[in-house]
Coordinates of N, CA and C in Angstrom, one line a residue:
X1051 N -13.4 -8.8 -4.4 CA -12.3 -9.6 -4.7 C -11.2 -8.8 -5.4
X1052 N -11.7 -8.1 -6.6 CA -10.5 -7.4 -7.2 C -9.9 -6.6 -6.5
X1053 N -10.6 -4.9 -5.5 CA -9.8 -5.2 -4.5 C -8.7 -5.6 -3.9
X1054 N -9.1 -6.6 -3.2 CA -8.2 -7.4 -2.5 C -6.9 -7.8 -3.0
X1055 N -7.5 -8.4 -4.5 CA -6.2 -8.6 -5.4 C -5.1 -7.5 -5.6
X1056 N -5.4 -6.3 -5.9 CA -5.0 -4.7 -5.8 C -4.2 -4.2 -4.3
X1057 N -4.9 -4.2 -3.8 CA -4.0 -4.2 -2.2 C -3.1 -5.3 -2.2
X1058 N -3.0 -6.4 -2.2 CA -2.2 -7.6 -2.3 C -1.1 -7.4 -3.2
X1059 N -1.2 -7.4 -4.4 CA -0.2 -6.8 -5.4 C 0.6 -5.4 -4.8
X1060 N -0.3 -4.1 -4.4 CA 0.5 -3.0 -4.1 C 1.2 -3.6 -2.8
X1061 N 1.3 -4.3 -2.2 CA 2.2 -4.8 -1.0 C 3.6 -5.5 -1.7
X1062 N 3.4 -6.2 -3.1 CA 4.1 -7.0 -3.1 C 5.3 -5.6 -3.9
X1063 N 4.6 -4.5 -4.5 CA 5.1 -3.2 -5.2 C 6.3 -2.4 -4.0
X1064 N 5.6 -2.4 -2.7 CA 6.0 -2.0 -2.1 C 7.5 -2.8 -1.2
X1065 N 7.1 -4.0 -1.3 CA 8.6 -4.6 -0.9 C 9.5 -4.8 -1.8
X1066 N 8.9 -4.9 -3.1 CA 10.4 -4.6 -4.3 C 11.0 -3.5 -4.0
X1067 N 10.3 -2.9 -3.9 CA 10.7 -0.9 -4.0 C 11.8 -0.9 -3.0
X1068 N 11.3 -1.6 -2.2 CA 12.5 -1.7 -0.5 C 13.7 -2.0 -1.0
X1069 N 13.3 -3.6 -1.2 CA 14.1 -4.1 -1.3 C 15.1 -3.2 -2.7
X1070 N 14.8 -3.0 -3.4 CA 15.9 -2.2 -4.4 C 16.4 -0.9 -3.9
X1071 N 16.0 -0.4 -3.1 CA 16.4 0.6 -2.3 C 17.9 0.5 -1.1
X1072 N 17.0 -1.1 -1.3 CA 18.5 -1.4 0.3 C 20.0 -2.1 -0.7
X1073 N 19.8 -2.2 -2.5 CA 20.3 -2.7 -2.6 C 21.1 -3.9 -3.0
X1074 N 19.5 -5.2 -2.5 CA 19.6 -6.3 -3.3 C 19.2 -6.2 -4.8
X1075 N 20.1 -7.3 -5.2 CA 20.3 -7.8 -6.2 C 19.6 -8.9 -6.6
X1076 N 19.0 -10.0 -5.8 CA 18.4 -11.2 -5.8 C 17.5 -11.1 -4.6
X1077 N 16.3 -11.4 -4.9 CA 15.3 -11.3 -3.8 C 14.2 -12.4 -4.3
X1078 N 13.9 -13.1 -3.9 CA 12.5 -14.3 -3.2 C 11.1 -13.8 -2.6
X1079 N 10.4 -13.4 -3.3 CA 9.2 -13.1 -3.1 C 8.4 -14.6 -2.5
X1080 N 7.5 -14.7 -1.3 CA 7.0 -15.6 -1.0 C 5.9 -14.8 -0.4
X1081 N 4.7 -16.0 -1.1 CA 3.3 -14.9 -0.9 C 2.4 -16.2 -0.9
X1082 N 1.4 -15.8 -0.7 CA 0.3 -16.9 -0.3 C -0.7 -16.9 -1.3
X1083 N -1.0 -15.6 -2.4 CA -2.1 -15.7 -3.1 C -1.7 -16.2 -4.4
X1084 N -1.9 -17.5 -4.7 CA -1.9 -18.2 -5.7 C -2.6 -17.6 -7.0
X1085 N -3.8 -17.3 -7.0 CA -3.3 -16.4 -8.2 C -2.8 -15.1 -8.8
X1086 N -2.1 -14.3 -7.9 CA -1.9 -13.5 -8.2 C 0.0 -13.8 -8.5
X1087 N 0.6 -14.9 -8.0 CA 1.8 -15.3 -8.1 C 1.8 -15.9 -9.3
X1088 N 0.5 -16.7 -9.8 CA 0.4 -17.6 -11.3 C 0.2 -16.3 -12.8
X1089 N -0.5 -15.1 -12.2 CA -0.7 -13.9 -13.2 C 0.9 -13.1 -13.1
X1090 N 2.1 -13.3 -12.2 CA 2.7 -13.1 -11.9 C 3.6 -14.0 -13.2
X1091 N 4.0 -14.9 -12.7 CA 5.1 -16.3 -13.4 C 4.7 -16.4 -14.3
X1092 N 3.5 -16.8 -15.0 CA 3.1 -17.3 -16.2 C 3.0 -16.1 -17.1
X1093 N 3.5 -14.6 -17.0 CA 3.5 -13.8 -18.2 C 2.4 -12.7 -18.1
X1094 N 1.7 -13.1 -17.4 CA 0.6 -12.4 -17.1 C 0.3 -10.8 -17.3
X1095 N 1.1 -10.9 -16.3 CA 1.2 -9.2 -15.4 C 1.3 -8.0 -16.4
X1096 N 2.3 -8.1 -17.6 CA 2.5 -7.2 -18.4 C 1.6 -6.9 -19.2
X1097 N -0.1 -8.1 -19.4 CA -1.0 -7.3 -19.8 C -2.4 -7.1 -19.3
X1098 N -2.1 -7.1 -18.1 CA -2.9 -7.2 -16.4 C -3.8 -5.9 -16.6
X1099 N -5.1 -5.8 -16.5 CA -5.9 -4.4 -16.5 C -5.6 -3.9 -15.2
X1100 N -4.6 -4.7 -14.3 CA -4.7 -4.2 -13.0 C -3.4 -3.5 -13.2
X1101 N -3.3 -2.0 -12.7 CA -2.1 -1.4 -12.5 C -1.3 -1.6 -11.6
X1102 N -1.5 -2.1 -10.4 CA -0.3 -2.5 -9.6 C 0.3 -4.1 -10.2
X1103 N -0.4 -4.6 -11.0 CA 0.4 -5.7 -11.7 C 1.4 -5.7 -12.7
X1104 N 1.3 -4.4 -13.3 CA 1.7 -4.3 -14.2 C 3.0 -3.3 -13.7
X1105 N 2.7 -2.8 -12.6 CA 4.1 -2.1 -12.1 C 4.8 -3.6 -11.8
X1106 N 4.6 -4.3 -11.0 CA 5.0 -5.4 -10.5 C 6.4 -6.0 -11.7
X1107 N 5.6 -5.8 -13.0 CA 6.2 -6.6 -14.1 C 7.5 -5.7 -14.6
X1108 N 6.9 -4.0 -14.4 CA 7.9 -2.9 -14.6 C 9.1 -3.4 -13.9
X1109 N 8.9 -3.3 -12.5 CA 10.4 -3.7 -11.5 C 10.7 -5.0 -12.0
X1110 N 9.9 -5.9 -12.1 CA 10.5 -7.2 -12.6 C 12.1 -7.2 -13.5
X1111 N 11.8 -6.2 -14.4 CA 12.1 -5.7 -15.5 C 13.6 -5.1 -15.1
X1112 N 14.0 -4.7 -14.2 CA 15.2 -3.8 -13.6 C 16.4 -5.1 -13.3
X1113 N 17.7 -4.8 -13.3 CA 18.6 -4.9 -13.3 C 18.7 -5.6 -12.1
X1114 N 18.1 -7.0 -11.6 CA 18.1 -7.6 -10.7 C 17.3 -9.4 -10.9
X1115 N 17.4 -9.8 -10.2 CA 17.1 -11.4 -10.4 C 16.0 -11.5 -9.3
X1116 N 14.6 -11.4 -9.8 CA 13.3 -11.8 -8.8 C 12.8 -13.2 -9.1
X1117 N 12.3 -13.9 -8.1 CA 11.9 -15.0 -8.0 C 10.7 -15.3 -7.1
X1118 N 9.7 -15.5 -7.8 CA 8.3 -15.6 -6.5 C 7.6 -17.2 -6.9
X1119 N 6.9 -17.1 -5.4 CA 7.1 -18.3 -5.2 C 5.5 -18.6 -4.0
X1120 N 5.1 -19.4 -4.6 CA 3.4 -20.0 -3.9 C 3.7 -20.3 -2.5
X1121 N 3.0 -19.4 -1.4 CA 3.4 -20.1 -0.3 C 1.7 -20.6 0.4
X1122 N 1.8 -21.7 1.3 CA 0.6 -21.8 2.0 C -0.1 -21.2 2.7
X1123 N -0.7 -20.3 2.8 CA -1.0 -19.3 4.2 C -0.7 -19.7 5.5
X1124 N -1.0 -20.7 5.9 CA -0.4 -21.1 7.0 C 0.9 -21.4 7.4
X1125 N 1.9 -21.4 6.0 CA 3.3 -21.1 6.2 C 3.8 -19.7 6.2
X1126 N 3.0 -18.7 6.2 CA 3.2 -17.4 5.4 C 3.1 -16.8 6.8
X1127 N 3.3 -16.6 7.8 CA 4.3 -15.8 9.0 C 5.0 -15.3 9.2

């Protein structure tokens, strides 16, 4: 499971990175894994033993407006 969590997070590392690359300013994260969106929003991340969470919080942190957001897996296509 933590794993999983780890890979999941570096995905979500890797579309910020994009996304600030291409430019945006405001971006909408929509993801399916509820806890790792709740360790996310609720403050979490920045004292996360997991290192891709804690980058997550780094970019958070940049000169830009992020917003994530619980999606249902079945809406997540």
């Amino acid at each position: 499971m933590d794993e999983i969590f780890k890979i999941e997070a570096r995905t979500i590392v890797e579309g910020m990175k994009l996304a600030w690359l291409k430019g945006f300013k405001q971006v909408e994260i929509n993801y399916d894994n509820a806890m790792l969106i709740d360790t996310i929003c609720n403050g979490f991340a920045s004292i996360s033993n997991i290192a891709e969470v804690q980058i997550i919080h780094e970019w958070c942190n940049k000169d830009w407006k992020v917003k994530f957001r619980h999606v249902l897996r079945g809406s997540n296509k």
